[in-house]
PDB file of C-alpha atoms in Angstrom:
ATOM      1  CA  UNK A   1     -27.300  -6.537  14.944  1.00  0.00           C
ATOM      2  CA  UNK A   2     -29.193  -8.661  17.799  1.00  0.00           C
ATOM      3  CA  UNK A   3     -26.045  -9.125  19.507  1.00  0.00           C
ATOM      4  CA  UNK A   4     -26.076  -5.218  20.165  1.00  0.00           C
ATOM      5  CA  UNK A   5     -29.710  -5.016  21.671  1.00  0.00           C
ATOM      6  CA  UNK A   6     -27.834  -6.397  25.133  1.00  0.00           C
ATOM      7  CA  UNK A   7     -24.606  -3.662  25.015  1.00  0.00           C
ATOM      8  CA  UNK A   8     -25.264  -0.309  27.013  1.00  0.00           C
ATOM      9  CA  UNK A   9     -22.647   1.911  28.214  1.00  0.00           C
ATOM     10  CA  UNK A  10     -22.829   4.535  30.707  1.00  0.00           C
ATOM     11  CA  UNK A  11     -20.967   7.538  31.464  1.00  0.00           C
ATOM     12  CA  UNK A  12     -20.583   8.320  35.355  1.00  0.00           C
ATOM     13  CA  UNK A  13     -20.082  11.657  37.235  1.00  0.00           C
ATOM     14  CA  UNK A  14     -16.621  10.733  38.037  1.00  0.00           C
ATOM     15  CA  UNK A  15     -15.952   7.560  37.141  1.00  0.00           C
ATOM     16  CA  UNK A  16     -15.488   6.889  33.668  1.00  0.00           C
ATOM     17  CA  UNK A  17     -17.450   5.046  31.312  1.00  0.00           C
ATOM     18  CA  UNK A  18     -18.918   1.614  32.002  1.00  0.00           C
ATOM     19  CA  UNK A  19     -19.972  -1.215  28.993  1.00  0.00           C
ATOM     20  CA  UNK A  20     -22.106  -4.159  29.264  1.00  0.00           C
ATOM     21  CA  UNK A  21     -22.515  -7.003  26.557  1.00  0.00           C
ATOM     22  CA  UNK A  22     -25.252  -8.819  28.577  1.00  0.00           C
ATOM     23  CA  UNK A  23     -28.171  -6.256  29.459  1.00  0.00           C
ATOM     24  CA  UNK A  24     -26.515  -4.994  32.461  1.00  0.00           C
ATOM     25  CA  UNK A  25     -25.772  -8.419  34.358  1.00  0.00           C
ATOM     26  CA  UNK A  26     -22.169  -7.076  34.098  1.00  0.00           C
ATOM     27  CA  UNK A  27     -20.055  -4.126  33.689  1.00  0.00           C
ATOM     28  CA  UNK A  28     -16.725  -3.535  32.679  1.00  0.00           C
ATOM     29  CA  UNK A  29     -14.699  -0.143  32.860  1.00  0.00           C
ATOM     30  CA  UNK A  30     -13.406   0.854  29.175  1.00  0.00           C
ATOM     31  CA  UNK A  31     -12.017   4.459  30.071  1.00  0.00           C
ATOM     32  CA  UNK A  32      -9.718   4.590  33.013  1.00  0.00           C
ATOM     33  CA  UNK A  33      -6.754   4.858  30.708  1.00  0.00           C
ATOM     34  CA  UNK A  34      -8.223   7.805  29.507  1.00  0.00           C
ATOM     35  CA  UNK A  35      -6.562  11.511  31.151  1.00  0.00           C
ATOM     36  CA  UNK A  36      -9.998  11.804  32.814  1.00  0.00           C
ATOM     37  CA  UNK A  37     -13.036  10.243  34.734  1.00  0.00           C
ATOM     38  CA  UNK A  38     -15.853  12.925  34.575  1.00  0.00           C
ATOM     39  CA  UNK A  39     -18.239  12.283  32.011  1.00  0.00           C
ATOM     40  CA  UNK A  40     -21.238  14.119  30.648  1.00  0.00           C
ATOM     41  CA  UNK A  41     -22.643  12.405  27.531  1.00  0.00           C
ATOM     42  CA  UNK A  42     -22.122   9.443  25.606  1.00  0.00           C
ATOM     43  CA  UNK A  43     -23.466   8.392  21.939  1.00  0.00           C
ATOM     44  CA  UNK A  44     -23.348   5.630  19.939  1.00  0.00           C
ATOM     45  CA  UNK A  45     -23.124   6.285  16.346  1.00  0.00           C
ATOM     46  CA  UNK A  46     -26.369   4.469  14.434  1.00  0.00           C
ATOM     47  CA  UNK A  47     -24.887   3.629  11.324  1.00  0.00           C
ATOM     48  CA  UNK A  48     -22.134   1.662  13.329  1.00  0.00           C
ATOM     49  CA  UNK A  49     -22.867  -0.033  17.162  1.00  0.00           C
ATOM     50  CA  UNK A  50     -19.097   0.206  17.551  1.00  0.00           C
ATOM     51  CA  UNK A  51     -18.697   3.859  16.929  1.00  0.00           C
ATOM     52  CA  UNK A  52     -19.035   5.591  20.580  1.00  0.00           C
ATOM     53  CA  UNK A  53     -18.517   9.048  21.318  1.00  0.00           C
ATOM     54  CA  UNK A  54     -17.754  10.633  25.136  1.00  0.00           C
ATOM     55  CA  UNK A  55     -18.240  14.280  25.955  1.00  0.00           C
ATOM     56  CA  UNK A  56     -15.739  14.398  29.318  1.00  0.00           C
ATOM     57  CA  UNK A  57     -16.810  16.848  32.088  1.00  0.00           C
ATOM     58  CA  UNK A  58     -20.472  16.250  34.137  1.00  0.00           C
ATOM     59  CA  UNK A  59     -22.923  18.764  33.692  1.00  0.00           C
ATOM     60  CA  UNK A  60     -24.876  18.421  37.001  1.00  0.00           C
ATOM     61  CA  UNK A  61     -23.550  21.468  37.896  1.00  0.00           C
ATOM     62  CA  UNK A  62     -24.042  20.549  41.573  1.00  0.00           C
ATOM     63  CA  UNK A  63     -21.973  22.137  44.360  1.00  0.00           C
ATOM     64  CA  UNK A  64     -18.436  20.842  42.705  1.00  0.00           C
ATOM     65  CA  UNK A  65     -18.698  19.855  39.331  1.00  0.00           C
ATOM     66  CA  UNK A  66     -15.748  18.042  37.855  1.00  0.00           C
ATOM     67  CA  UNK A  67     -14.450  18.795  34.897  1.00  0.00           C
ATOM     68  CA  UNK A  68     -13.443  17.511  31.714  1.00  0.00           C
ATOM     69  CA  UNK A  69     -10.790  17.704  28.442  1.00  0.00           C
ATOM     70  CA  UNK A  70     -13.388  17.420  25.556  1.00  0.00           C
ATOM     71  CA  UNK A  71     -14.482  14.515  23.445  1.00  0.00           C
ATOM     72  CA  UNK A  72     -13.073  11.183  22.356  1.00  0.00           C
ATOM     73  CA  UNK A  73     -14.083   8.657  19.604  1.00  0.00           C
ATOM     74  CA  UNK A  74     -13.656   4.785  19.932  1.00  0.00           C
ATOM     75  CA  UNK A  75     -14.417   2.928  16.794  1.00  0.00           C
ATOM     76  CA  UNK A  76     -14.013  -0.512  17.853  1.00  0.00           C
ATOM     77  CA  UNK A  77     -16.679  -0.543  20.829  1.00  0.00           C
ATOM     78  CA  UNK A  78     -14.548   1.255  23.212  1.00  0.00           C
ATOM     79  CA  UNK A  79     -11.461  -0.741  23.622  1.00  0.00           C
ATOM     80  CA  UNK A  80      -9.195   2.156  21.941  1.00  0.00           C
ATOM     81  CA  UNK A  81     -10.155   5.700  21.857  1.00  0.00           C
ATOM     82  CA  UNK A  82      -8.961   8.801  20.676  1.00  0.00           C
ATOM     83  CA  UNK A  83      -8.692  12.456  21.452  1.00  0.00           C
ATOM     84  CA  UNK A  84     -10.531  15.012  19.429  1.00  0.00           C
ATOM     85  CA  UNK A  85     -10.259  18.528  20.488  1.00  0.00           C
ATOM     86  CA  UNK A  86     -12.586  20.813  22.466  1.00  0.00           C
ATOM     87  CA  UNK A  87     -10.219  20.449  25.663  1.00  0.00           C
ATOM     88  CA  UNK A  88     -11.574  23.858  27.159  1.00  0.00           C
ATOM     89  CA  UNK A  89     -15.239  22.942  26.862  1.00  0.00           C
ATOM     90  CA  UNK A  90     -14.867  21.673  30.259  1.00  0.00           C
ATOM     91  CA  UNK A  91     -18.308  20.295  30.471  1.00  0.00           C
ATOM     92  CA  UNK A  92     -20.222  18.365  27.563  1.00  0.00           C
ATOM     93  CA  UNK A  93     -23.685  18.141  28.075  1.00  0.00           C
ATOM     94  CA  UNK A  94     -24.635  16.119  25.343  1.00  0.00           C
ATOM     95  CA  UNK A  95     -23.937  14.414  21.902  1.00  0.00           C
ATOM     96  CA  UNK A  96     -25.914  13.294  18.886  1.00  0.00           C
ATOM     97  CA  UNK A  97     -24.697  11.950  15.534  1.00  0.00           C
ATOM     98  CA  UNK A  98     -26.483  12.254  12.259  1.00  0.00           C
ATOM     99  CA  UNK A  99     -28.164   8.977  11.689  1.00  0.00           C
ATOM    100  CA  UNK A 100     -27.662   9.523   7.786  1.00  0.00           C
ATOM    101  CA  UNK A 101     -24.428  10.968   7.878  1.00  0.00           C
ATOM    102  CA  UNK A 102     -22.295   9.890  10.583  1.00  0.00           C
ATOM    103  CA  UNK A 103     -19.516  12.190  10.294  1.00  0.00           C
ATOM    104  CA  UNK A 104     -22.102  15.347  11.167  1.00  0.00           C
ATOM    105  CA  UNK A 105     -21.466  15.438  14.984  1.00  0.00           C
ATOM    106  CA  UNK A 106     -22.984  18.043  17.569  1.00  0.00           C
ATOM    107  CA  UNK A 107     -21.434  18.421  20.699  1.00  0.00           C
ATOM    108  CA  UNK A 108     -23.493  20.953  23.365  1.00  0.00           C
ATOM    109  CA  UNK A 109     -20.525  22.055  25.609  1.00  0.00           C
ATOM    110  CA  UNK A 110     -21.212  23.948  28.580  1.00  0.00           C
ATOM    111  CA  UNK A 111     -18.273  25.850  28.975  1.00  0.00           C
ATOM    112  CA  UNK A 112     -15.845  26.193  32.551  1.00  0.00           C
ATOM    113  CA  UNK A 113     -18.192  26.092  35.698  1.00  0.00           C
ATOM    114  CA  UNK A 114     -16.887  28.827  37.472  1.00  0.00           C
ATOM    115  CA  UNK A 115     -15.360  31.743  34.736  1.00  0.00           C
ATOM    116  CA  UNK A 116     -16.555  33.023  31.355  1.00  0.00           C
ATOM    117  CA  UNK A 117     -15.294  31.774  28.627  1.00  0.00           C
ATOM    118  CA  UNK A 118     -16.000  31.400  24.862  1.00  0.00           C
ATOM    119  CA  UNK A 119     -15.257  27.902  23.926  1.00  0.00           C
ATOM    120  CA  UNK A 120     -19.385  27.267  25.173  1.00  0.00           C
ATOM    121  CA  UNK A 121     -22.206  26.630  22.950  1.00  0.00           C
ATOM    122  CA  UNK A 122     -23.099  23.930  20.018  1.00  0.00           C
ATOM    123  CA  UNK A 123     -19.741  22.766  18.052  1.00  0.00           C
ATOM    124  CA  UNK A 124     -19.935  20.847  14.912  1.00  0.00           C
ATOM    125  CA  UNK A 125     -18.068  18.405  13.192  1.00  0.00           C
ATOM    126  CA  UNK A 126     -18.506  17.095   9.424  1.00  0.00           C
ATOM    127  CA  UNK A 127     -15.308  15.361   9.059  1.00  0.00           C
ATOM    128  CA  UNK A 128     -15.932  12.637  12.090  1.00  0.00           C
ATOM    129  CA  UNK A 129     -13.859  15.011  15.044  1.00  0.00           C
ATOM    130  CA  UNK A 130     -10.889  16.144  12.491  1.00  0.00           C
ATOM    131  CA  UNK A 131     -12.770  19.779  12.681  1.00  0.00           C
ATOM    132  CA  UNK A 132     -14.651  21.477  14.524  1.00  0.00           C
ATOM    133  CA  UNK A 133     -17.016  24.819  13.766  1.00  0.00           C
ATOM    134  CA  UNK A 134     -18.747  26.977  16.198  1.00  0.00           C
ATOM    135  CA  UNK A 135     -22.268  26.193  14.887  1.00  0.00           C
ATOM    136  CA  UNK A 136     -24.186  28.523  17.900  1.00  0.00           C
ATOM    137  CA  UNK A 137     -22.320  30.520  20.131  1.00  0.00           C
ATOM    138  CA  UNK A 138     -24.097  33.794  21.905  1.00  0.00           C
ATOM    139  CA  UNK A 139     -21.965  34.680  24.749  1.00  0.00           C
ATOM    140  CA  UNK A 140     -18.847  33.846  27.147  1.00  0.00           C
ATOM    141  CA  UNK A 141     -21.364  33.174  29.880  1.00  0.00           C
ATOM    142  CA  UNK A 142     -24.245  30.874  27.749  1.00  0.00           C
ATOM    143  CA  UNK A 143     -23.897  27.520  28.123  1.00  0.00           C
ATOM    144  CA  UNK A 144     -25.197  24.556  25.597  1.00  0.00           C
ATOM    145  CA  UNK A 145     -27.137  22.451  27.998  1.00  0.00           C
ATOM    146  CA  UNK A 146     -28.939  20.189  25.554  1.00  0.00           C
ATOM    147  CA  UNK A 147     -29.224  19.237  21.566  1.00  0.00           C
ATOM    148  CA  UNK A 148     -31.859  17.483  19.857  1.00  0.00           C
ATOM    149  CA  UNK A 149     -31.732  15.936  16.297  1.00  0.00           C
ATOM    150  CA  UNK A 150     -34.467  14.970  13.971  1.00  0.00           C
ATOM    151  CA  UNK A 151     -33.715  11.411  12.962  1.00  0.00           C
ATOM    152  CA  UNK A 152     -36.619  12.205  10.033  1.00  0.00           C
ATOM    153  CA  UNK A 153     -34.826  15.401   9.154  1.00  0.00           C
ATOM    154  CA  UNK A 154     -31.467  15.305  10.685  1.00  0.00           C
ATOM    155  CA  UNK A 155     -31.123  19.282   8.933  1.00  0.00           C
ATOM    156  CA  UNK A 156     -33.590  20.433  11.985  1.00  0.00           C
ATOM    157  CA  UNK A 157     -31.706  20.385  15.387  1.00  0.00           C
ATOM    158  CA  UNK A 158     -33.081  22.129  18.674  1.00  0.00           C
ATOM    159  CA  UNK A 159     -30.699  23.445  21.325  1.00  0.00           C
ATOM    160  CA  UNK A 160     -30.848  24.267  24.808  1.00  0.00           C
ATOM    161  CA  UNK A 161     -29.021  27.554  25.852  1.00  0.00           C
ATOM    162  CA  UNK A 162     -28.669  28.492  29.495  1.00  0.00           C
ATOM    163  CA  UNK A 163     -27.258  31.893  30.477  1.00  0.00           C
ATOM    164  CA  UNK A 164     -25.785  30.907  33.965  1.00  0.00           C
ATOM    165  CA  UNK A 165     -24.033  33.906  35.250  1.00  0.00           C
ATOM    166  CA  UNK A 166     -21.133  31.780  36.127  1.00  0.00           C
ATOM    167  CA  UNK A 167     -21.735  30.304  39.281  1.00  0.00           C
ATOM    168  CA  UNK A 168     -18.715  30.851  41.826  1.00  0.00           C
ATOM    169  CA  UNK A 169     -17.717  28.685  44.973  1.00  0.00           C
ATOM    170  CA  UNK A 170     -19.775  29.079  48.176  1.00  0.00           C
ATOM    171  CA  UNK A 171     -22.102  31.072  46.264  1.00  0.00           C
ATOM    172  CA  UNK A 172     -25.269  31.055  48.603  1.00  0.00           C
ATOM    173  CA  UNK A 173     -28.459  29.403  47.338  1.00  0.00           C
ATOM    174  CA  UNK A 174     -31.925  31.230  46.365  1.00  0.00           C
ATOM    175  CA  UNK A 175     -33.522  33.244  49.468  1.00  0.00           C
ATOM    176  CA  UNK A 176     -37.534  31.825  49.273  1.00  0.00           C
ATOM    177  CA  UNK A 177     -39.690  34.543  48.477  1.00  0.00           C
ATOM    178  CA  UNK A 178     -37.065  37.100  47.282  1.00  0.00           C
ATOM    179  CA  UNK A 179     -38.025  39.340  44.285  1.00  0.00           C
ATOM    180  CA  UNK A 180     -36.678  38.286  41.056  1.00  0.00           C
ATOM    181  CA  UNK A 181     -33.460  39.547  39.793  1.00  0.00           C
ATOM    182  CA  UNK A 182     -34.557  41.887  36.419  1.00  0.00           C
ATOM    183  CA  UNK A 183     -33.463  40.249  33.427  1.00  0.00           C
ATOM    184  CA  UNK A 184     -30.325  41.675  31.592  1.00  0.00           C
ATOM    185  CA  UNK A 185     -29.757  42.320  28.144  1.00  0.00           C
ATOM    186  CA  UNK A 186     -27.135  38.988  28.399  1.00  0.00           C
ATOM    187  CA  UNK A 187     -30.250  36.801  29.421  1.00  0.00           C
ATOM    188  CA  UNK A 188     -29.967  35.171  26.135  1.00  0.00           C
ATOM    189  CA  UNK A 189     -31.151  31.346  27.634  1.00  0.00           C
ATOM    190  CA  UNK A 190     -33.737  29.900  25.559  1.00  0.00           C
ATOM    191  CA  UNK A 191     -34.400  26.950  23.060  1.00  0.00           C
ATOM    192  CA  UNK A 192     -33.202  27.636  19.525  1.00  0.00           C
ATOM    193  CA  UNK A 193     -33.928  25.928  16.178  1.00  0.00           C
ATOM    194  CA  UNK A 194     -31.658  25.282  12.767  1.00  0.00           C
ATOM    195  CA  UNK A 195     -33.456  23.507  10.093  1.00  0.00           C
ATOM    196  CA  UNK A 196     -30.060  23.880   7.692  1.00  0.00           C
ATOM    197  CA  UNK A 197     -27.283  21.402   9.896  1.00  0.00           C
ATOM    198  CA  UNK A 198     -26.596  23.925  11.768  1.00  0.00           C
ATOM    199  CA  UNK A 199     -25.311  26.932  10.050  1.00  0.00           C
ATOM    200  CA  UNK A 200     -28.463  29.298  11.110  1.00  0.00           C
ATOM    201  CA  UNK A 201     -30.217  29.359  14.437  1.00  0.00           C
ATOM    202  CA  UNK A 202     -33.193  30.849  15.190  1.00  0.00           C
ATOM    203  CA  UNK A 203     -34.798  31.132  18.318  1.00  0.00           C
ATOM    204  CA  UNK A 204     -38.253  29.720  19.564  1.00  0.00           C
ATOM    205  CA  UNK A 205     -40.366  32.506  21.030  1.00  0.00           C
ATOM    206  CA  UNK A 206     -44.048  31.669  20.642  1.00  0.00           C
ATOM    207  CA  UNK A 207     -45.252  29.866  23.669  1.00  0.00           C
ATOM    208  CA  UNK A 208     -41.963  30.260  26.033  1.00  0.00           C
ATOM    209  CA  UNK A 209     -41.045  32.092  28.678  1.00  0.00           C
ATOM    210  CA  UNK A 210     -38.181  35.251  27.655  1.00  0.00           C
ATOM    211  CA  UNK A 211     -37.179  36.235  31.029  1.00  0.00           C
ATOM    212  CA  UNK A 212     -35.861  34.073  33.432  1.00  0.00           C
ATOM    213  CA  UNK A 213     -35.082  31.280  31.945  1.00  0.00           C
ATOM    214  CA  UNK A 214     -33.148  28.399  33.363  1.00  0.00           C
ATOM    215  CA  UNK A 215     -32.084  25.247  32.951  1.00  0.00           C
ATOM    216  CA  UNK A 216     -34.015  23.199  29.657  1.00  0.00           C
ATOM    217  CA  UNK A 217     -34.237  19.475  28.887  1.00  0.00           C
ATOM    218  CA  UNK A 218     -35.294  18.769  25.305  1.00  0.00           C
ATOM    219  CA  UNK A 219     -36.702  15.528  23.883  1.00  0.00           C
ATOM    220  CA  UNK A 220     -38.536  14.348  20.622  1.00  0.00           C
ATOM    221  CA  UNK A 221     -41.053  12.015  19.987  1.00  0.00           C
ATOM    222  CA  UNK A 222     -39.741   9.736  17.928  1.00  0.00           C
ATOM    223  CA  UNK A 223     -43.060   8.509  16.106  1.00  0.00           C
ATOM    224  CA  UNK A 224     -43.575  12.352  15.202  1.00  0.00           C
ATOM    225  CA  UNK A 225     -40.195  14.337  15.709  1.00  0.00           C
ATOM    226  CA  UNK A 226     -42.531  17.693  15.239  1.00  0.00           C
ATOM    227  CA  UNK A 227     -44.041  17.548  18.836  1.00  0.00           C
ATOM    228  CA  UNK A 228     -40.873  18.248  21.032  1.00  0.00           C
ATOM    229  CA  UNK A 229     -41.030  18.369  24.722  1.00  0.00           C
ATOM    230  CA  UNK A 230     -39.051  20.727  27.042  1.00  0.00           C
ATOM    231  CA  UNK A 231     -38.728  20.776  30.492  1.00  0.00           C
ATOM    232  CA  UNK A 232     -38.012  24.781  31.642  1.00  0.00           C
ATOM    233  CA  UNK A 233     -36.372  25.787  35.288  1.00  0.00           C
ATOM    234  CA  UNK A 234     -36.190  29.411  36.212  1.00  0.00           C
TER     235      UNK A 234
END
């Protein structure tokens, strides 16, 4: 698959979803027929280079994040694509797709911007996006910010979890020097582990902060998937 070394695609904050054939000399658009521009994550399935998954709905969460209608699957490179539930995720953070078992799909959805509500958390497909399961929800306020699959042990996923109190318009930013706000018993943000696909979570304690907890990137080193890094904002 040479040819494939040279194709990218890109998901914008409000723009759609870009390919390129060529290494990025050029770009064409390959989602504007879709009902929406706002993406958040993109994956390409690696069993098949033509099997591409969007997650609509950025997750910048700057002042006015757009939103999204859930995920859509194009298996022919991204000139047709198709619908496949999770329309009141709102904002997809990110997907990854078993690399043994391509129909094993987790989505981590960050749920409406500006209310609660409870379809938020890692979702789970084993049926290629016929299905979906909620594979780690806490609360109607937690978002899934990030996933992160083992491609040794695609059984052992780690996830991201952000409690964010549900920003609202206008809401003024952080005073400098204020005390901290006490942590409440909903403060559930943290990075959790599943080492069975998914259907048990547990979550990772020893060396992490409890209280406070923010925003978290996750990534794995590929050479050794057991050292995983995280970067934590409180």
């Amino acid at each position: 698959q040479a040819a494939h070394l040279y194709t990218y695609y890109v998901g914008t904050r409000n723009g759609g979803v870009f390919k390129t054939t060529n290494g990025g000399d050029t770009f064409e658009p390959i989602f504007d027929k879709q009902d929406v521009m706002s993406i958040g994550a993109v994956a390409v399935s690696p069993k098949d280079a033509n099997t591409v998954w969007v997650g609509t709905g950025d997750a910048f969460f700057a002042r006015s994040p757009y939103f999204g209608n859930g995920v859509y699957k194009s298996t022919d490179g991204g000139k047709n694509w198709q619908h496949l539930g999770l329309e009141d995720t709102e904002h997809i953070a990110k997907i990854v797709i078993d690399p043994v078992d391509p129909n094993n799909v987790y989505v981590a959805a960050a749920g409406h911007a500006y209310t609660a509500n409870a379809e938020r958390g890692i979702f789970k497909t084993a049926d290629g996006g016929k299905t979906w399961t909620k594979s780690l929800y806490l609360d109607d306020r937690t978002a899934a910010i990030d996933v992160a699959i083992d491609p040794k042990n695609p059984k052992q996923l780690y996830a991201a979890m952000w409690y964010r109190n549900v920003r609202r318009p206008g809401d003024p930013p952080p005073v400098p020097g204020a005390p901290p706000t006490p942590p409440t018993a909903e403060e559930r943000g943290g990075i959790y582990r599943t080492v069975d696909g998914g259907k048990s979570w547990q979550k990772c304690t020893n060396g992490l902060p409890l209280t406070r907890v923010g925003r978290i990137g996750l990534a794995l080193y590929l050479k050794d998937p057991n050292i995983v890094y995280a970067m934590l904002d409180n």
